[in-house]
CSV table of C-alpha atoms in Angstrom, one decimal:
chain,number,residue,atom,x,y,z
A,20,MET,CA,-38.0,-8.4,70.2
A,21,GLY,CA,-38.6,-11.8,71.3
A,22,GLU,CA,-41.8,-13.7,70.6
A,23,GLU,CA,-44.1,-13.9,73.4
A,24,VAL,CA,-46.4,-16.8,73.3
A,25,VAL,CA,-48.9,-17.3,76.1
A,26,LEU,CA,-51.3,-19.8,76.0
A,27,PHE,CA,-55.0,-20.3,78.2
A,28,GLY,CA,-56.1,-23.7,79.0
A,29,THR,CA,-57.1,-25.5,81.9
A,30,ARG,CA,-55.6,-29.1,83.1
A,31,GLY,CA,-57.3,-31.7,82.1
A,32,SER,CA,-58.8,-30.4,79.1
A,33,PRO,CA,-58.0,-32.8,75.9
A,34,TYR,CA,-58.6,-29.4,74.2
A,35,THR,CA,-56.2,-27.5,75.9
A,36,CYS,CA,-53.4,-30.6,75.8
A,37,ARG,CA,-53.5,-31.0,72.3
A,38,ILE,CA,-52.2,-27.4,72.3
A,39,GLU,CA,-49.6,-28.0,74.6
A,40,ILE,CA,-48.8,-31.3,72.4
A,41,ALA,CA,-48.1,-28.8,69.4
A,42,LEU,CA,-46.3,-26.2,70.6
A,43,LYS,CA,-43.6,-28.6,72.3
A,44,LEU,CA,-43.2,-31.0,69.1
A,45,LYS,CA,-42.8,-27.5,67.0
A,46,GLY,CA,-40.1,-26.9,70.3
A,47,VAL,CA,-42.4,-23.7,70.8
A,48,GLN,CA,-41.6,-21.8,74.3
A,49,TYR,CA,-44.6,-20.7,75.8
A,50,LYS,CA,-46.1,-19.2,79.4
A,51,TYR,CA,-49.2,-21.2,80.0
A,52,ILE,CA,-52.0,-19.6,82.4
A,53,ASP,CA,-54.5,-22.4,84.1
A,54,GLU,CA,-58.1,-20.4,83.4
A,55,ASP,CA,-60.5,-21.6,86.0
A,56,LEU,CA,-64.1,-21.6,84.2
A,57,ALA,CA,-66.1,-21.2,87.3
A,58,ASN,CA,-64.2,-17.7,87.6
A,59,LYS,CA,-63.3,-16.6,83.8
A,60,SER,CA,-60.0,-14.0,83.9
A,61,PRO,CA,-60.6,-10.8,82.2
A,62,SER,CA,-57.8,-11.3,79.9
A,63,LEU,CA,-59.3,-14.3,78.8
A,64,LEU,CA,-62.6,-12.5,78.8
A,65,LYS,CA,-60.8,-10.1,76.3
A,66,TYR,CA,-59.7,-12.6,74.4
A,67,ASN,CA,-62.6,-14.7,73.5
A,68,PRO,CA,-65.3,-12.1,73.9
A,69,VAL,CA,-67.7,-14.8,71.7
A,70,HIS,CA,-67.2,-18.2,72.8
A,71,LYS,CA,-65.4,-17.2,76.4
A,72,LYS,CA,-63.4,-20.5,76.1
A,73,VAL,CA,-60.2,-22.4,76.6
A,74,PRO,CA,-58.0,-22.9,75.1
A,75,VAL,CA,-56.7,-19.7,73.6
A,76,LEU,CA,-53.4,-18.9,72.0
A,77,VAL,CA,-52.4,-15.3,72.4
A,78,HIS,CA,-49.3,-14.8,70.0
A,79,ASN,CA,-47.4,-11.2,70.3
A,80,GLY,CA,-50.8,-9.9,72.2
A,81,LYS,CA,-53.2,-11.5,69.0
A,82,PRO,CA,-55.4,-14.0,69.9
A,83,VAL,CA,-56.3,-17.3,68.3
A,84,LEU,CA,-58.8,-19.3,69.0
A,85,GLU,CA,-60.4,-22.8,68.7
A,86,SER,CA,-58.4,-25.9,69.2
A,87,LEU,CA,-58.2,-27.1,65.0
A,88,VAL,CA,-57.8,-23.6,64.4
A,89,ILE,CA,-55.0,-22.9,66.7
A,90,LEU,CA,-53.7,-26.2,65.7
A,91,GLU,CA,-52.9,-24.7,61.9
A,92,TYR,CA,-51.9,-21.4,63.3
A,93,ILE,CA,-49.4,-23.5,64.7
A,94,ASP,CA,-48.3,-25.8,61.8
A,95,GLU,CA,-48.2,-22.5,59.9
A,96,THR,CA,-46.7,-20.0,62.0
A,97,TRP,CA,-43.3,-22.0,63.4
A,98,GLN,CA,-41.4,-24.5,60.6
A,99,GLY,CA,-39.6,-27.7,62.0
A,100,TYR,CA,-41.7,-30.9,62.8
A,101,PRO,CA,-44.6,-31.2,60.1
A,102,ILE,CA,-48.1,-31.1,62.2
A,103,LEU,CA,-50.0,-31.7,58.5
A,104,PRO,CA,-48.9,-33.0,55.5
A,105,GLU,CA,-48.4,-31.3,52.1
A,106,ASP,CA,-50.1,-33.1,49.8
A,107,PRO,CA,-53.8,-31.0,49.5
A,108,TYR,CA,-55.6,-34.4,49.7
A,109,GLU,CA,-53.5,-36.0,52.7
A,110,ARG,CA,-54.7,-32.2,54.5
A,111,ALA,CA,-58.1,-33.0,53.4
A,112,THR,CA,-58.1,-36.4,55.4
A,113,ALA,CA,-56.4,-35.4,57.8
A,114,ARG,CA,-58.6,-32.2,58.4
A,115,PHE,CA,-61.9,-34.6,58.1
A,116,TRP,CA,-60.8,-37.1,61.3
A,117,ALA,CA,-60.2,-34.2,63.2
A,118,LYS,CA,-63.9,-32.9,62.9
A,119,PHE,CA,-64.6,-36.5,62.9
A,120,ILE,CA,-62.9,-37.2,66.6
A,121,ASP,CA,-64.7,-33.5,68.0
A,122,GLU,CA,-68.3,-33.9,66.4
A,123,LYS,CA,-68.7,-37.5,66.6
A,124,CYS,CA,-66.2,-39.2,68.9
A,125,PHE,CA,-65.4,-36.7,71.9
A,126,PRO,CA,-69.2,-36.0,72.2
A,127,ALA,CA,-70.2,-40.1,72.8
A,128,ILE,CA,-67.4,-40.4,75.4
A,129,PHE,CA,-68.6,-37.9,77.1
A,130,LYS,CA,-72.0,-38.8,77.8
A,131,SER,CA,-71.1,-42.4,78.1
A,132,CYS,CA,-69.7,-41.4,81.3
A,133,TRP,CA,-71.1,-38.4,83.1
A,134,GLY,CA,-74.4,-37.8,80.6
A,135,GLU,CA,-77.5,-38.4,82.2
A,136,GLU,CA,-78.4,-41.8,83.1
A,137,LYS,CA,-81.1,-42.5,80.4
A,138,GLU,CA,-78.3,-41.3,77.3
A,139,ARG,CA,-75.7,-43.7,78.8
A,140,GLU,CA,-76.6,-46.7,77.2
A,141,LYS,CA,-77.3,-45.5,73.6
A,142,ALA,CA,-73.8,-43.0,73.8
A,143,VAL,CA,-72.4,-46.5,74.8
A,144,GLU,CA,-73.0,-48.0,71.7
A,145,GLU,CA,-72.6,-44.8,69.1
A,146,VAL,CA,-68.5,-44.9,71.1
A,147,SER,CA,-68.5,-48.6,69.8
A,148,VAL,CA,-69.2,-47.8,66.0
A,149,VAL,CA,-67.1,-44.8,66.2
A,150,LEU,CA,-64.2,-46.4,67.6
A,151,LYS,CA,-64.4,-49.2,65.0
A,152,ILE,CA,-64.3,-46.6,62.9
A,153,LEU,CA,-61.2,-44.6,63.4
A,154,GLU,CA,-59.6,-48.8,64.0
A,155,ASP,CA,-60.9,-49.1,60.6
A,156,GLU,CA,-59.2,-46.1,59.9
A,157,LEU,CA,-55.6,-47.0,60.8
A,158,LYS,CA,-55.2,-49.2,58.7
A,159,GLU,CA,-51.2,-50.5,59.1
A,160,LYS,CA,-50.3,-47.4,60.1
A,161,LYS,CA,-48.2,-46.7,63.5
A,162,PHE,CA,-50.1,-43.5,63.8
A,163,PHE,CA,-53.1,-41.7,62.0
A,164,GLY,CA,-50.1,-39.4,60.6
A,165,GLY,CA,-48.6,-42.1,59.3
A,166,GLU,CA,-44.9,-43.2,61.2
A,167,ASN,CA,-44.9,-39.8,63.3
A,168,VAL,CA,-47.4,-38.2,65.2
A,169,GLY,CA,-49.8,-35.7,63.0
A,170,LEU,CA,-53.1,-33.5,63.3
A,171,VAL,CA,-55.4,-36.0,64.1
A,172,ASP,CA,-53.0,-37.7,66.8
A,173,ILE,CA,-52.8,-35.1,68.2
A,174,VAL,CA,-56.7,-34.6,68.3
A,175,ALA,CA,-57.1,-37.7,69.0
A,176,VAL,CA,-55.8,-37.2,72.8
A,177,VAL,CA,-59.5,-37.8,73.5
A,178,ILE,CA,-59.1,-41.2,73.2
A,179,GLY,CA,-55.2,-41.7,73.4
A,180,PHE,CA,-55.6,-40.1,77.3
A,181,SER,CA,-59.1,-39.4,77.5
A,182,LEU,CA,-60.5,-42.0,77.4
A,183,GLY,CA,-58.6,-43.9,79.6
A,184,VAL,CA,-59.0,-42.0,82.6
A,185,TYR,CA,-62.5,-41.2,81.8
A,186,GLU,CA,-63.6,-45.0,81.6
A,187,GLU,CA,-61.6,-45.7,85.5
A,188,ALA,CA,-63.1,-42.5,86.8
A,189,ALA,CA,-66.7,-43.2,85.6
A,190,ARG,CA,-66.4,-47.0,85.9
A,191,VAL,CA,-67.3,-47.7,82.5
A,192,GLU,CA,-65.8,-50.0,80.1
A,193,LEU,CA,-65.8,-48.5,76.6
A,194,LEU,CA,-62.6,-50.1,75.2
A,195,ASN,CA,-62.5,-53.7,73.8
A,196,LYS,CA,-58.7,-54.9,72.9
A,197,GLU,CA,-60.1,-57.7,71.6
A,198,LYS,CA,-62.8,-55.7,69.0
A,199,LEU,CA,-59.9,-52.7,68.8
A,200,PRO,CA,-56.2,-54.4,68.7
A,201,ARG,CA,-55.2,-51.5,66.5
A,202,LEU,CA,-56.1,-48.5,68.3
A,203,CYS,CA,-55.2,-50.6,71.7
A,204,ASN,CA,-51.4,-50.8,70.0
A,205,TRP,CA,-52.3,-47.4,69.0
A,206,ILE,CA,-53.0,-45.8,72.3
A,207,ASP,CA,-49.6,-47.2,73.7
A,208,ASP,CA,-47.3,-45.7,70.8
A,209,PHE,CA,-49.6,-42.2,71.5
A,210,LEU,CA,-48.9,-42.5,75.4
A,211,SER,CA,-44.8,-43.5,74.5
A,212,ASN,CA,-44.0,-40.6,73.0
A,213,SER,CA,-42.4,-37.9,74.8
A,214,PHE,CA,-43.7,-35.2,73.5
A,215,ILE,CA,-47.4,-36.2,74.9
A,216,LYS,CA,-46.0,-37.4,77.9
A,217,GLU,CA,-44.6,-34.1,78.8
A,218,SER,CA,-48.1,-32.5,77.8
A,219,LEU,CA,-50.7,-34.6,79.4
A,220,PRO,CA,-51.6,-33.9,83.1
A,221,PRO,CA,-51.9,-35.8,86.4
A,222,ARG,CA,-53.6,-39.2,85.9
A,223,ASP,CA,-54.8,-39.5,89.4
A,224,LYS,CA,-55.2,-36.2,89.7
A,225,LEU,CA,-58.0,-35.4,86.8
A,226,ILE,CA,-59.7,-38.9,87.8
A,227,ALA,CA,-60.5,-37.6,90.9
A,228,TYR,CA,-61.9,-34.2,90.4
A,229,LEU,CA,-64.0,-36.0,87.3
A,230,ARG,CA,-65.7,-38.3,89.5
A,231,ASN,CA,-65.8,-34.8,92.2
A,232,ARG,CA,-67.5,-33.3,89.3
A,233,PHE,CA,-69.8,-35.6,88.2
A,234,ARG,CA,-70.5,-38.1,90.5
A,235,SER,CA,-71.0,-36.8,93.2
A,236,GLY,CA,-74.6,-36.6,94.7
A,237,ASN,CA,-75.9,-36.4,91.1
A,238,ALA,CA,-74.7,-33.2,90.7
A,239,SER,CA,-75.6,-31.4,87.7
A,240,LYS,CA,-73.2,-30.6,84.9
B,10,MET,CA,-54.4,-35.9,31.3
B,11,ALA,CA,-57.4,-33.7,32.1
B,12,ASP,CA,-58.9,-33.2,35.9
B,13,GLU,CA,-61.6,-35.1,36.6
B,14,VAL,CA,-64.2,-33.2,39.1
B,15,ILE,CA,-67.7,-34.3,40.1
B,16,LEU,CA,-69.5,-32.6,42.9
B,17,LEU,CA,-72.3,-35.1,44.4
B,18,ASP,CA,-75.3,-32.1,45.5
B,19,PHE,CA,-78.7,-31.4,46.3
B,20,TRP,CA,-80.0,-27.8,45.2
B,21,LEU,CA,-81.0,-26.9,48.6
B,22,SER,CA,-78.1,-27.7,50.3
B,23,MET,CA,-76.2,-24.5,52.0
B,24,TYR,CA,-73.2,-26.4,51.8
B,25,GLY,CA,-73.5,-27.8,48.7
B,26,MET,CA,-73.9,-23.9,47.5
B,27,ARG,CA,-70.7,-23.3,49.1
B,28,VAL,CA,-68.6,-25.9,47.1
B,29,LYS,CA,-70.2,-24.3,43.7
B,30,ILE,CA,-69.0,-20.9,44.7
B,31,ALA,CA,-65.5,-22.0,45.2
B,32,LEU,CA,-64.7,-23.9,42.1
B,33,ALA,CA,-66.8,-21.0,39.8
B,34,GLU,CA,-64.5,-18.7,41.1
B,35,LYS,CA,-61.6,-20.7,40.2
B,36,GLY,CA,-63.2,-21.4,37.0
B,37,ILE,CA,-63.6,-25.0,37.0
B,38,GLU,CA,-65.1,-27.4,34.9
B,39,TYR,CA,-66.8,-30.5,37.0
B,40,ASP,CA,-69.6,-32.4,36.7
B,41,TYR,CA,-72.5,-31.8,38.9
B,42,LYS,CA,-74.7,-34.7,40.2
B,43,GLN,CA,-77.5,-34.3,42.1
B,44,GLU,CA,-78.5,-37.1,44.4
B,45,ASP,CA,-82.1,-37.9,45.5
B,46,LEU,CA,-81.2,-38.5,49.7
B,47,SER,CA,-84.1,-40.5,50.0
B,48,ASN,CA,-82.5,-42.8,47.4
B,49,LYS,CA,-78.7,-42.4,48.1
B,50,SER,CA,-76.6,-43.4,44.8
B,51,PRO,CA,-73.9,-46.2,45.1
B,52,LEU,CA,-71.4,-43.3,44.1
B,53,LEU,CA,-72.1,-41.4,46.9
B,54,LEU,CA,-72.2,-44.1,49.6
B,55,GLU,CA,-68.9,-45.4,48.6
B,56,ALA,CA,-68.0,-41.8,48.5
B,57,ASN,CA,-68.8,-40.6,51.6
B,58,PRO,CA,-69.9,-44.0,53.6
B,59,ILE,CA,-68.9,-42.6,57.5
B,60,HIS,CA,-71.4,-39.6,57.2
B,61,LYS,CA,-73.8,-40.5,53.8
B,62,LYS,CA,-73.6,-36.8,52.7
B,63,ILE,CA,-73.5,-34.3,50.2
B,64,PRO,CA,-71.3,-32.1,49.3
B,65,VAL,CA,-69.2,-34.8,48.2
B,66,LEU,CA,-66.5,-33.7,46.0
B,67,ILE,CA,-64.6,-35.9,43.7
B,68,HIS,CA,-61.2,-35.3,41.7
B,69,ASN,CA,-59.6,-37.9,40.0
B,70,GLY,CA,-61.3,-40.4,41.8
B,71,LYS,CA,-60.8,-39.3,45.3
B,72,PRO,CA,-63.6,-38.1,47.2
B,73,VAL,CA,-63.2,-35.2,49.7
B,74,CYS,CA,-66.0,-34.0,52.0
B,75,GLU,CA,-67.6,-31.8,54.4
B,76,SER,CA,-68.3,-28.2,52.6
B,77,LEU,CA,-65.5,-26.1,54.3
B,78,ILE,CA,-62.7,-28.9,54.3
B,79,ILE,CA,-63.2,-28.9,50.4
B,80,VAL,CA,-63.3,-25.5,49.9
B,81,GLN,CA,-60.0,-25.5,51.7
B,82,TYR,CA,-58.6,-28.3,49.2
B,83,ILE,CA,-60.1,-26.5,45.8
B,84,ASP,CA,-58.4,-23.5,47.2
B,85,GLU,CA,-55.4,-25.5,47.6
B,86,VAL,CA,-54.7,-27.4,44.8
B,87,TRP,CA,-56.5,-24.5,42.4
B,88,ASN,CA,-54.5,-22.3,44.0
B,89,ASP,CA,-52.9,-20.1,40.9
B,90,LYS,CA,-55.9,-18.0,41.4
B,91,SER,CA,-58.7,-16.2,42.6
B,92,PRO,CA,-57.4,-16.9,46.8
B,93,LEU,CA,-60.3,-18.1,48.9
B,94,LEU,CA,-57.8,-17.8,51.9
B,95,PRO,CA,-55.4,-14.5,52.9
B,96,SER,CA,-51.9,-15.1,52.5
B,97,ASP,CA,-51.1,-14.1,56.2
B,98,PRO,CA,-51.4,-17.4,59.2
B,99,TYR,CA,-53.2,-14.8,61.6
B,100,GLN,CA,-55.3,-13.8,59.1
B,101,ARG,CA,-56.3,-17.4,57.9
B,102,ALA,CA,-56.6,-18.3,61.5
B,103,HIS,CA,-59.5,-15.3,61.9
B,104,ALA,CA,-61.1,-16.4,59.1
B,105,ARG,CA,-61.3,-20.2,59.4
B,106,PHE,CA,-62.3,-19.1,63.4
B,107,TRP,CA,-65.6,-17.3,61.7
B,108,ALA,CA,-66.4,-20.0,59.0
B,109,ASP,CA,-66.2,-22.8,62.4
B,110,PHE,CA,-68.7,-20.0,63.9
B,111,VAL,CA,-70.9,-20.0,61.0
B,112,ASP,CA,-71.0,-23.2,61.2
B,113,LYS,CA,-71.7,-23.6,64.6
B,114,LYS,CA,-74.3,-21.3,65.4
B,115,VAL,CA,-75.5,-20.0,62.3
B,116,SER,CA,-77.0,-23.3,60.7
B,117,VAL,CA,-78.1,-24.4,64.6
B,118,VAL,CA,-80.1,-21.0,64.6
B,119,SER,CA,-80.9,-20.8,61.6
B,120,ARG,CA,-83.1,-24.0,61.6
B,121,LYS,CA,-85.7,-23.4,64.7
B,122,LEU,CA,-87.1,-20.8,62.3
B,123,TRP,CA,-88.4,-23.1,59.8
B,124,THR,CA,-88.8,-26.6,62.2
B,125,THR,CA,-90.4,-25.4,65.8
B,126,LYS,CA,-93.4,-23.0,66.6
B,127,GLY,CA,-94.8,-21.6,69.5
B,128,GLU,CA,-92.4,-20.5,72.6
B,129,GLU,CA,-89.3,-22.1,71.0
B,130,LEU,CA,-89.8,-20.7,67.7
B,131,GLU,CA,-89.5,-17.2,69.8
B,132,ALA,CA,-86.3,-18.4,71.4
B,133,GLY,CA,-85.0,-19.6,68.3
B,134,LYS,CA,-85.5,-16.1,67.1
B,135,ASN,CA,-84.2,-14.0,69.4
B,136,GLU,CA,-80.8,-16.5,69.4
B,137,PHE,CA,-80.8,-15.9,65.6
B,138,PHE,CA,-80.8,-12.0,65.8
B,139,GLU,CA,-78.0,-12.0,68.7
B,140,THR,CA,-76.0,-14.4,66.3
B,141,PHE,CA,-76.6,-12.4,63.5
B,142,LYS,CA,-75.7,-9.1,65.1
B,143,ILE,CA,-72.6,-10.8,66.1
B,144,LEU,CA,-71.7,-11.0,62.7
B,145,GLU,CA,-72.6,-7.9,61.8
B,146,GLY,CA,-69.9,-6.9,64.6
B,147,GLU,CA,-67.6,-8.6,63.0
B,148,LEU,CA,-68.5,-7.2,59.7
B,149,GLY,CA,-68.4,-3.9,60.7
B,150,ASP,CA,-67.4,-1.1,57.8
B,151,LYS,CA,-65.6,-3.7,55.9
B,152,PRO,CA,-67.4,-4.4,52.2
B,153,TYR,CA,-67.0,-8.2,52.9
B,154,PHE,CA,-65.9,-10.6,56.0
B,155,GLY,CA,-62.4,-11.3,54.3
B,156,GLY,CA,-62.1,-7.0,53.8
B,157,GLU,CA,-61.4,-5.4,50.1
B,158,THR,CA,-62.4,-9.1,48.3
B,159,PHE,CA,-65.0,-11.9,49.1
B,160,GLY,CA,-62.9,-14.4,50.9
B,161,PHE,CA,-63.4,-17.8,52.9
B,162,VAL,CA,-65.4,-16.3,55.2
B,163,ASP,CA,-68.0,-14.6,53.0
B,164,LEU,CA,-68.4,-17.7,51.2
B,165,SER,CA,-69.2,-20.2,53.9
B,166,LEU,CA,-72.4,-17.7,55.4
B,167,VAL,CA,-73.5,-16.0,51.9
B,168,THR,CA,-75.1,-19.3,51.2
B,169,PHE,CA,-77.7,-18.7,53.9
B,170,TYR,CA,-79.1,-16.1,51.9
B,171,SER,CA,-80.6,-17.9,50.2
B,172,TRP,CA,-82.8,-19.5,52.8
B,173,PHE,CA,-83.3,-15.8,53.9
B,174,HIS,CA,-87.0,-15.7,52.8
B,175,ALA,CA,-88.1,-18.9,53.6
B,176,TYR,CA,-86.9,-18.1,57.6
B,177,GLU,CA,-88.6,-14.6,57.1
B,178,VAL,CA,-92.1,-16.2,56.5
B,179,PHE,CA,-91.8,-19.0,58.2
B,180,GLY,CA,-90.5,-17.2,61.6
B,181,ASN,CA,-92.3,-14.4,60.9
B,182,ILE,CA,-89.3,-11.7,61.1
B,183,ASN,CA,-87.6,-9.4,59.0
B,184,ILE,CA,-84.1,-9.8,58.9
B,185,GLU,CA,-83.3,-6.5,57.4
B,186,ALA,CA,-84.7,-4.5,59.7
B,187,GLU,CA,-82.4,-5.9,62.7
B,188,CYS,CA,-79.4,-6.5,60.5
B,189,PRO,CA,-79.7,-4.3,58.1
B,190,LYS,CA,-75.5,-4.5,57.3
B,191,ILE,CA,-75.6,-8.1,56.4
B,192,ILE,CA,-78.8,-7.4,54.2
B,193,ALA,CA,-76.7,-4.8,52.2
B,194,TRP,CA,-73.2,-7.5,52.3
B,195,ALA,CA,-75.3,-10.1,51.1
B,196,LYS,CA,-76.9,-8.1,48.2
B,197,ARG,CA,-72.8,-6.8,47.6
B,198,CYS,CA,-71.4,-10.5,47.2
B,199,LEU,CA,-75.1,-11.0,44.9
B,200,GLN,CA,-73.3,-8.9,42.2
B,201,LYS,CA,-71.0,-11.6,42.2
B,202,GLU,CA,-71.5,-13.5,39.3
B,203,THR,CA,-69.9,-16.7,40.8
B,204,VAL,CA,-71.9,-16.2,43.2
B,205,ALA,CA,-75.1,-15.4,42.1
B,206,LYS,CA,-75.1,-18.4,39.7
B,207,SER,CA,-74.4,-21.0,43.1
B,208,LEU,CA,-77.2,-20.0,44.8
B,209,ALA,CA,-80.9,-21.3,45.0
B,210,ASP,CA,-83.2,-19.8,44.1
B,211,GLN,CA,-84.5,-17.8,47.7
B,212,LYS,CA,-88.9,-18.7,45.7
B,213,LYS,CA,-87.9,-21.9,45.3
B,214,VAL,CA,-86.3,-22.5,48.5
B,215,TYR,CA,-89.7,-21.7,50.4
B,216,GLU,CA,-91.4,-23.3,49.0
B,217,ALA,CA,-89.1,-26.8,49.0
B,218,LEU,CA,-89.3,-25.8,53.0
B,219,GLY,CA,-93.5,-25.0,52.8
B,220,GLN,CA,-93.3,-29.2,51.5
B,221,LEU,CA,-91.0,-30.4,53.9
B,222,ARG,CA,-92.7,-29.0,57.1
B,223,LYS,CA,-95.9,-29.9,55.9
B,224,ILE,CA,-94.3,-33.8,55.7
B,225,ARG,CA,-92.5,-33.5,59.3
B,226,GLY,CA,-95.5,-31.9,60.7
B,227,TYR,CA,-93.3,-28.8,61.7
B,228,GLU,CA,-96.7,-26.3,61.1
């Protein structure tokens, strides 16, 4: 019996994107189903009744939910490219930074571009603090994972790709090249990776979508 | 060379209790250091410079932060006994999902029961029961969330039980009446020595939160 792998996602979502990167790194064939979040499919609601969110990975009919959980599942299920390191301490460190990016970085990045006006200034400051923390964590490594892209790099698509797109779409400057040289180099290396490039949504389309969704006439979220 | 294991914790924290359960399940000897959260030790600030929070596990000088990350680390290092996560990848993903649910939902909805009043409290009560009914659904007729044996999800949730008495008094709710399966499950978990000795005393939690409520003006 062949393997069936289906990914429910939305183009433009960094959470969906990180799953595509992981599947491509592992060389897994999969079917992609794009969800309209304003009109969720019965399949999505069946597979994720608790959160009703994307991404959802369905492997031979069984759903796996929450992007960080899906990434670990992919790593444990398919051999080949290692997403997490083998050493338990390095794994704990990778998980820590993945969580940090999800809980501290992305919300601040989003708020600084698309939040309520009174929240934006504070969010911009927060972004500056968290990006500096990541800059320091990168140290002399090429990627957060070391020589190669790993869990943290995949999760950091929100910085490698989304950040630049949001900056342009919202006309906000968040990435200071003088203060964050390592992070800027990392972004270049990140975007040069062929598996990552293949997984990214078209930039211009995403910018247009974001401007339309969040900025047209003070649209509410 | 023997392992050196230190746990930086605060007795009230349900997150710290998770780590204590994991260490007890594995039979690991460790040094317990209680932190004064109003005056954090240099050791804590050095071990967790980003968040400056407990719990932190320091294993042979290397710090691990975030309770569920610590528990997984413990499970992977001391892998010769009492597995906390299942071995099958799909079941592991299932366990991680529900532990994540506990972290994202239970902590948020529970907080409202002792820090809010009036309309906000009423809304908080509804959310609390909605969340626990979802958990009851997931538990079903199994003795534990992990199935036949106590596991990762059980560990991540049972520590909140030590705060239930406080939630009931401050929130004016009866958890057993609404979610009998959850209470039965919690009592089952408490029959395990590793859990019973790791959870804070409910009455002491209630008294401590009562004082915090006064100081912070929540009542």
